[in-house]
mmCIF file of C-alpha atoms in Angstrom:
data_model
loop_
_atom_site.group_PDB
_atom_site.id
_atom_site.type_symbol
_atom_site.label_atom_id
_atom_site.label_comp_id
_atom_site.label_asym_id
_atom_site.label_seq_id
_atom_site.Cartn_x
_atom_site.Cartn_y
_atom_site.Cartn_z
ATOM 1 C CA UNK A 4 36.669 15.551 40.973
ATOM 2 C CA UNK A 5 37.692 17.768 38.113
ATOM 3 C CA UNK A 6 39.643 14.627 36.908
ATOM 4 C CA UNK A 7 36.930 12.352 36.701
ATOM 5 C CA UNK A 8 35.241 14.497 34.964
ATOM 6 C CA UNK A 9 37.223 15.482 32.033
ATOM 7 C CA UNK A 10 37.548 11.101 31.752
ATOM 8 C CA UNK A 11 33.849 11.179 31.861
ATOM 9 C CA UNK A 12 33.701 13.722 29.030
ATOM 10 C CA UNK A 13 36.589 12.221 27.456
ATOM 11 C CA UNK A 14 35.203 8.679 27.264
ATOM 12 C CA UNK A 15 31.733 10.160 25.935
ATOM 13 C CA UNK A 16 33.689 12.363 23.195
ATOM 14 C CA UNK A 17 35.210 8.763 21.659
ATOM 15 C CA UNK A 18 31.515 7.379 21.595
ATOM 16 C CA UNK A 19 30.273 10.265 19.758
ATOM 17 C CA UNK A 20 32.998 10.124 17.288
ATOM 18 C CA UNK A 21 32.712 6.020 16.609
ATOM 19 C CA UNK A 22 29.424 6.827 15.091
ATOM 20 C CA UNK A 23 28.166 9.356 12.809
ATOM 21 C CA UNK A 24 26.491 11.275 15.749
ATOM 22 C CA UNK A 25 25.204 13.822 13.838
ATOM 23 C CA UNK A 26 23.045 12.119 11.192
ATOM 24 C CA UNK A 27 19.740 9.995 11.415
ATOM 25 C CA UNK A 28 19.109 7.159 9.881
ATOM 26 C CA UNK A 29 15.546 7.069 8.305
ATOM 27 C CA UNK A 30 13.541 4.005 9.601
ATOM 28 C CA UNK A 31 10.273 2.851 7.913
ATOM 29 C CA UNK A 32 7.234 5.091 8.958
ATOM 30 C CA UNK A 33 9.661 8.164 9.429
ATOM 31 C CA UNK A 34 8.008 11.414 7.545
ATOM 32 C CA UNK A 35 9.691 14.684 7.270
ATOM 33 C CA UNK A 36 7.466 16.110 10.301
ATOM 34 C CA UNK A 37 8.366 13.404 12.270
ATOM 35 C CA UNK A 38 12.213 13.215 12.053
ATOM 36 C CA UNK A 39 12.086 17.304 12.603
ATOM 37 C CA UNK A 40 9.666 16.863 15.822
ATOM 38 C CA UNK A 41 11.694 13.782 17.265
ATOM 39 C CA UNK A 42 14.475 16.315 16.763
ATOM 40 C CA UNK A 43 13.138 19.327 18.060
ATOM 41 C CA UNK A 44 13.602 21.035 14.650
ATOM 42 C CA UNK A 45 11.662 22.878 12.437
ATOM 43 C CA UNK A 46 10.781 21.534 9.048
ATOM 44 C CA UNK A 47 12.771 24.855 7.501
ATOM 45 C CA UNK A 48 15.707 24.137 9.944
ATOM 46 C CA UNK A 49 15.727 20.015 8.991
ATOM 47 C CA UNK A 50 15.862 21.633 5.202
ATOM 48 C CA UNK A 51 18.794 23.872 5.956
ATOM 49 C CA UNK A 52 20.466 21.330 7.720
ATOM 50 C CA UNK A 53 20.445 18.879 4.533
ATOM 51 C CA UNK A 54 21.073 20.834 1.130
ATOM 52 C CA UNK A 55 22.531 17.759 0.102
ATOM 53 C CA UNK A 56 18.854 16.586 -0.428
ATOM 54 C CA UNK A 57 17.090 17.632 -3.331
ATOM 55 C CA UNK A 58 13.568 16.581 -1.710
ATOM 56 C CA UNK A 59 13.355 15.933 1.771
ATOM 57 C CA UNK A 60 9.155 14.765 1.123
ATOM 58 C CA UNK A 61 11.003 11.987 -0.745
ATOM 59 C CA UNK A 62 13.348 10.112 1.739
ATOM 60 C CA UNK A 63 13.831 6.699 1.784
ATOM 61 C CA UNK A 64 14.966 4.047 4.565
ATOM 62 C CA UNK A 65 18.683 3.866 4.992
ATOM 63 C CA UNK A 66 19.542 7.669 3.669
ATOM 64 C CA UNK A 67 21.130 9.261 6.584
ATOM 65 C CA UNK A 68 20.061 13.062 6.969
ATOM 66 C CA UNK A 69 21.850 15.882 9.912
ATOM 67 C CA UNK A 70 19.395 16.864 12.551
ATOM 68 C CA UNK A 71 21.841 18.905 14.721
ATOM 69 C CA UNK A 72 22.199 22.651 14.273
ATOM 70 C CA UNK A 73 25.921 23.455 13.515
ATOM 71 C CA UNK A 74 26.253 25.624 16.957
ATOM 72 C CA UNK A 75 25.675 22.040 18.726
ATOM 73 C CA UNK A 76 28.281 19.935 17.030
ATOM 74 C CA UNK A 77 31.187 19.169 18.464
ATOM 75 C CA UNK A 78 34.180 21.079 17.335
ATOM 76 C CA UNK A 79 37.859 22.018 18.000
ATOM 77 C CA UNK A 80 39.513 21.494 21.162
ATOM 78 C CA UNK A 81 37.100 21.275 24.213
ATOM 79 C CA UNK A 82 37.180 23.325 26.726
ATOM 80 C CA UNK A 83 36.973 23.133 30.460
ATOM 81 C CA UNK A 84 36.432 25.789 33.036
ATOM 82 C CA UNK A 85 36.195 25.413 37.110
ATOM 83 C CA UNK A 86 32.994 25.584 38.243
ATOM 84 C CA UNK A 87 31.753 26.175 42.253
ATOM 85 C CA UNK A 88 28.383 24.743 40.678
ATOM 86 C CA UNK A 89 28.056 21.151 42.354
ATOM 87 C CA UNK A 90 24.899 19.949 40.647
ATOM 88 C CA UNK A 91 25.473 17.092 38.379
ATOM 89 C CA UNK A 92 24.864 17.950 34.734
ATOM 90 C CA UNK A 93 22.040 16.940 32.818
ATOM 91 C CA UNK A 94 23.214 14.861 29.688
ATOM 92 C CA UNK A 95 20.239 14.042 26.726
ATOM 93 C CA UNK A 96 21.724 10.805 25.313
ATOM 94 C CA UNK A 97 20.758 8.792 22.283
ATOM 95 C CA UNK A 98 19.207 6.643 24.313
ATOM 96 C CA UNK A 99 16.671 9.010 25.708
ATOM 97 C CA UNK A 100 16.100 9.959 21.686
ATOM 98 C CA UNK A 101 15.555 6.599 21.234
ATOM 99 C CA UNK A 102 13.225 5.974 23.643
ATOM 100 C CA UNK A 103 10.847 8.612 22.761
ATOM 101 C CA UNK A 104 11.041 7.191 19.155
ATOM 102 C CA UNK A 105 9.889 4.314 20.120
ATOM 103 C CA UNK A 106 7.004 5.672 22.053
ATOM 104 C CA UNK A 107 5.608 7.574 19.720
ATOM 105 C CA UNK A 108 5.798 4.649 16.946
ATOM 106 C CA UNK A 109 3.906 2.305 19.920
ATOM 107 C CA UNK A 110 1.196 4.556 19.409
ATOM 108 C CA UNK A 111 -1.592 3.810 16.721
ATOM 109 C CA UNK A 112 -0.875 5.486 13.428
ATOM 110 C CA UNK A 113 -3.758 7.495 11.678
ATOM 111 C CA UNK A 114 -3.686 7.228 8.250
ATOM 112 C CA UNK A 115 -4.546 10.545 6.171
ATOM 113 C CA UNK A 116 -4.468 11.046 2.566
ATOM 114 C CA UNK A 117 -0.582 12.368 1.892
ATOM 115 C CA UNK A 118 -0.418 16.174 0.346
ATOM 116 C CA UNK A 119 0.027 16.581 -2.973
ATOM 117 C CA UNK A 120 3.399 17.350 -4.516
ATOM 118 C CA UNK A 121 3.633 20.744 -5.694
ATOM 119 C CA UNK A 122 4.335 20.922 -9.377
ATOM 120 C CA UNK A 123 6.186 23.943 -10.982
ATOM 121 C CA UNK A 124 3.914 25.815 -13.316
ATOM 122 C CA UNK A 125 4.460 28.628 -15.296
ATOM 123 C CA UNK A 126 1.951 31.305 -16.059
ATOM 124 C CA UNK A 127 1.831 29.834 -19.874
ATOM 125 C CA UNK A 128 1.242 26.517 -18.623
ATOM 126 C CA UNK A 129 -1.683 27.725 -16.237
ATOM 127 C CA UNK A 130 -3.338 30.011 -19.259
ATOM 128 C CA UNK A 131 -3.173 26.738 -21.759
ATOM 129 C CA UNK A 132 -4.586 24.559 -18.723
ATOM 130 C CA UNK A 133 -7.301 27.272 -18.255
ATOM 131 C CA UNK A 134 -8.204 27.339 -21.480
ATOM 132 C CA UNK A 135 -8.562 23.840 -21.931
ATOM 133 C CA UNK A 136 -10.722 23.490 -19.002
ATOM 134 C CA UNK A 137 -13.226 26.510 -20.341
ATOM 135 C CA UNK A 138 -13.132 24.221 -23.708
ATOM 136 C CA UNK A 139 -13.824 20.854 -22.246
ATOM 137 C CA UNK A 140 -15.799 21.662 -19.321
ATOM 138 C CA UNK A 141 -17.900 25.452 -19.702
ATOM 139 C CA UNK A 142 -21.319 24.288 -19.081
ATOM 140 C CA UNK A 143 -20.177 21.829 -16.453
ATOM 141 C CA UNK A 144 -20.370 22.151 -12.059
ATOM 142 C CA UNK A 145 -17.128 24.475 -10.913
ATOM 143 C CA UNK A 146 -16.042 20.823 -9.451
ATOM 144 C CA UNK A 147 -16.025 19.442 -13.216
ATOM 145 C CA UNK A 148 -14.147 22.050 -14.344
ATOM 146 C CA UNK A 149 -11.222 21.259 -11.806
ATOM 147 C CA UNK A 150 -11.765 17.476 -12.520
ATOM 148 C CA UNK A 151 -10.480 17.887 -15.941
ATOM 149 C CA UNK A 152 -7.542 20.069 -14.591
ATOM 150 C CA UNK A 153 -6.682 17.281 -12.725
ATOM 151 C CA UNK A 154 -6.681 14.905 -14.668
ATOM 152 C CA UNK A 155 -4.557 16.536 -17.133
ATOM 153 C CA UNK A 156 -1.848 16.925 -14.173
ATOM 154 C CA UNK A 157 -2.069 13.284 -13.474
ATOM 155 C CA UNK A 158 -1.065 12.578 -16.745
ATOM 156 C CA UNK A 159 2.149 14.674 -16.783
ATOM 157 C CA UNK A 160 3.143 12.122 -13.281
ATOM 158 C CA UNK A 161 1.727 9.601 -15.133
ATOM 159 C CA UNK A 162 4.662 7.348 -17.151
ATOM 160 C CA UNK A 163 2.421 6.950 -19.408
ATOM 161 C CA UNK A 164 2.284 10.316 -21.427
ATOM 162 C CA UNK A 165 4.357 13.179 -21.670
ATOM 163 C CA UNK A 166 5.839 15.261 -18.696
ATOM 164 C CA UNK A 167 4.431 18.661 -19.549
ATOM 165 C CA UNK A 168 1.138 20.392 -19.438
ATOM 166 C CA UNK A 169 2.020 21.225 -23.185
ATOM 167 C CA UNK A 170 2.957 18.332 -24.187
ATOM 168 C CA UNK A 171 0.002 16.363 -22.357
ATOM 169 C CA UNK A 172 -3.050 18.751 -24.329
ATOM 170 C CA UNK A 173 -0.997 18.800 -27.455
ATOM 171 C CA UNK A 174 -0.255 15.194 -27.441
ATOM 172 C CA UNK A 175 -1.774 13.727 -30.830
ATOM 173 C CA UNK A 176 -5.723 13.092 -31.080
ATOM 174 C CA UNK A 177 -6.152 13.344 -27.264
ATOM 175 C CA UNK A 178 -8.599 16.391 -26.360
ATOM 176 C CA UNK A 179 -11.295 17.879 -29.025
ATOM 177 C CA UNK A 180 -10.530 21.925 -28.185
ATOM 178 C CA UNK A 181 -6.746 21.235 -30.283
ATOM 179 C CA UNK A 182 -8.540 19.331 -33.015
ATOM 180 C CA UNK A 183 -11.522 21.698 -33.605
ATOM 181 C CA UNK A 184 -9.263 24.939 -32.486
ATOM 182 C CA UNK A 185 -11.310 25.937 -29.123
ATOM 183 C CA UNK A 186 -8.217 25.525 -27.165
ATOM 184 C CA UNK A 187 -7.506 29.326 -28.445
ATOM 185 C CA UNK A 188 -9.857 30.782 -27.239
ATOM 186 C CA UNK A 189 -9.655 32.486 -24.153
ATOM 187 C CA UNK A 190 -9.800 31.127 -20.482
ATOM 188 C CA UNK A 191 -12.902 32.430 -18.550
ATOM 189 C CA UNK A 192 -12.751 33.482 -14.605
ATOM 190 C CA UNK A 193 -13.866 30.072 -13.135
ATOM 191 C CA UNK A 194 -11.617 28.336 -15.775
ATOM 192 C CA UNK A 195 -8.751 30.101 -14.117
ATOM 193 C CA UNK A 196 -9.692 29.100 -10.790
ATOM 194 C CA UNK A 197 -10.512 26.178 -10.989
ATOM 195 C CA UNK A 198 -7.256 25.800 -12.140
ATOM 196 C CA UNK A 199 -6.089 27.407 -9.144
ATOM 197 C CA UNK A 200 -8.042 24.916 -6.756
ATOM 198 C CA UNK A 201 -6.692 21.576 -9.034
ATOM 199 C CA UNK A 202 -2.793 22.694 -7.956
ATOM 200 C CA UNK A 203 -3.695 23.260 -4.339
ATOM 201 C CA UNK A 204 -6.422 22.253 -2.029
ATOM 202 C CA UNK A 205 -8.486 19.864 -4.861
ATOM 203 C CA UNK A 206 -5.377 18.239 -6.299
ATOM 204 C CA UNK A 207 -6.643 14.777 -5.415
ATOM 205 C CA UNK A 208 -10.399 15.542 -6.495
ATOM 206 C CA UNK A 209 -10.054 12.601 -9.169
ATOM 207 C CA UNK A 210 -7.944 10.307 -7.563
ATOM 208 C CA UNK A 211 -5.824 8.683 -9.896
ATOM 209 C CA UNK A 212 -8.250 9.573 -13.023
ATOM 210 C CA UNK A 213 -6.241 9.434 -16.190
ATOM 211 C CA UNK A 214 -9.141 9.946 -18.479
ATOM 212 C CA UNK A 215 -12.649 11.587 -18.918
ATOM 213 C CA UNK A 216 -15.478 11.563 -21.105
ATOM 214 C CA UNK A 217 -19.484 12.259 -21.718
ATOM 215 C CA UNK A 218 -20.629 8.896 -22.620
ATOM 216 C CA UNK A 219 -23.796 9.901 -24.125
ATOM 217 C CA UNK A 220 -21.920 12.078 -26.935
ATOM 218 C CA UNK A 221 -18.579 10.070 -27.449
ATOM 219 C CA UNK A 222 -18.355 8.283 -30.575
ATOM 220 C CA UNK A 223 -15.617 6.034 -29.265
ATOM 221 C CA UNK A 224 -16.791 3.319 -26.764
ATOM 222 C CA UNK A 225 -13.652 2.339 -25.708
ATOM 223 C CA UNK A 226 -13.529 3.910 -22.285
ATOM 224 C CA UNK A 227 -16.254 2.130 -21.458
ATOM 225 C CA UNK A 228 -14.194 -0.777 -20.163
ATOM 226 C CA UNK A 229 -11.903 1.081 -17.748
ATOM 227 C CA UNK A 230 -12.640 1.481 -14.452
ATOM 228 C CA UNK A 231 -14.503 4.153 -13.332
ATOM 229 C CA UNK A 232 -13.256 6.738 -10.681
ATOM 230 C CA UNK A 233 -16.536 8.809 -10.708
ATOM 231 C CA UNK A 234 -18.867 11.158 -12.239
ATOM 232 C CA UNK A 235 -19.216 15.177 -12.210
ATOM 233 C CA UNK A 236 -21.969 16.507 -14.751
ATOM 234 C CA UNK A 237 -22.294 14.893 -18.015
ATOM 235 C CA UNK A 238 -18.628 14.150 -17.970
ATOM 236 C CA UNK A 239 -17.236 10.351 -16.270
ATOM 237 C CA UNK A 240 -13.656 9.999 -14.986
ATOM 238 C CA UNK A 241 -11.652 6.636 -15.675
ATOM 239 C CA UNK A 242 -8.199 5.033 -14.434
#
C-alpha cells in the first residue's frame, strides 16, 4: 500500500512540474477580484504574491501571475511518514479549479461602471486644483465645482494635453483664473472638497468631459460643435 502510494504521489509530482503549476494564466473577463476569489486569496495576498507586477488593476490576457502562497509550493525533498489513518486523501486538482471557473463565467455578467484609478496627488497639486475650482466655479452648485475638478483630471489621462495638474491649468491660453491672475487667490472650504469628492467617490461625475464652458458669456463659439456630456449651473461640459 505504502508503495502505491509514494507512485501515486510520484506520478502527480512530474505533472505538477511539466507545467508552471504555480501561475495563472489570465483569460478574457478575469478581474483582479476574480482571479483572488477563484483562488481563495485575498486581493493584498494576490499583490504580495506578484511584486513583479507594477499594477495588478491593469492585467492583460496571456500574463501569467502566482496565486499560491509560498508555504503551499512544492519544495525540497518530499517527505513520507506511516500513517494508521486509512481514509483516502482528499486531493483539489486543477481540474476541480477549472471547473468552478467555468461555472462562475456560465453565469450572466453584470456590468458596473469600473472604479476609478487612483492618481498620485500632492498637497501642491490639490491647493492649485482647489484654487482653480474656487476661480472657475464660486457661484456655481457644489456638483459644478467638482465637475471642473474633473475635468481637469481627465485631461492629465487624456493624450491629448499634458500629464500634470500643473502643467494642465498652466498650459497656454486654456483657463481665465491664469490669464486674469485669480488662480492666486486662495482656495475656499467647498473648493477643497470638492476637490476631495472629484479624486474619490465623484471621479466619473463628467464622464469623459475634456472641456467646459458658460455659453452665454464665452466669446469663443467654438465649443459649440463638440458633443455635449451635460450641464451643471451656467457652466456646459464637452468631449
Amino acid at each position: 500500500m505504502l508503495k502505491k502510494c509514494i507512485t501515486a504521489i510520484a506520478i502527480l509530482i512530474s505533472l505538477l512540474f511539466t507545467t508552471p503549476t504555480f501561475a495563472y494564466t489570465v483569460k478574457d473577463g478575469d478581474t483582479v477580484e476574480t482571479i483572488a476569489q477563484d483562488h481563495y486569496l485575498t486581493l493584498k495576498e494576490l499583490t504580495r504574491l506578484n511584486p513583479q507586477i507594477e499594477n495588478m488593476n491593469a492585467l492583460y490576457i496571456g500574463q501569467y501571475i502566482n496565486t499560491i502562497k509560498p508555504e503551499h509550493k512544492i519544495g525540497g525533498p518530499l517527505k513520507i511518514r506511516k500513517s494508521t489513518n486509512t481514509a483516502k486523501p482528499e486531493y483539489i486538482s486543477e481540474a476541480d479549479l477549472k471547473v468552478r471557473q467555468a461555472i462562475r463565467k456560465s453565469k450572466p455578467k453584470i456590468h458596473t461602471k469600473s472604479t476609478p484609478k487612483t492618481m498620485e496627488v500632492t498637497a501642491y497639486e490639490k491647493d492649485l486644483l482647489a484654487r482653480l475650482v474656487r476661480a472657475e466655479a464660486q457661484n456655481e452648485p457644489f456638483n459644478g465645482k467638482v465637475a471642473v475638478a474633473c475635468v481637469v483630471l481627465n485631461r492629465v489621462e487624456s493624450k491629448k494635453f499634458p500629464n500634470s495638474i500643473r502643467s494642465v491649468i498652466y498650459a497656454r491660453n486654456q483657463f481665465q483664473p491664469v490669464l486674469n491672475g485669480q488662480i492666486n487667490k486662495p482656495a475656499d472650504k467647498d473648493s477643497r472638497e470638492a476637490v476631495n469628492e472629484a479624486l474619490s467617490s465623484k471621479r466619473d461625475l463628467v464622464g469623459s468631459s475634456l472641456f467646459f464652458y458658460n455659453p452665454k458669456i464665452a466669446q469663443s463659439r467654438w465649443l459649440d460643435t463638440r458633443p455635449t456630456t451635460l450641464a451643471i449651473g451656467r457652466h456646459v461640459f464637452k468631449k
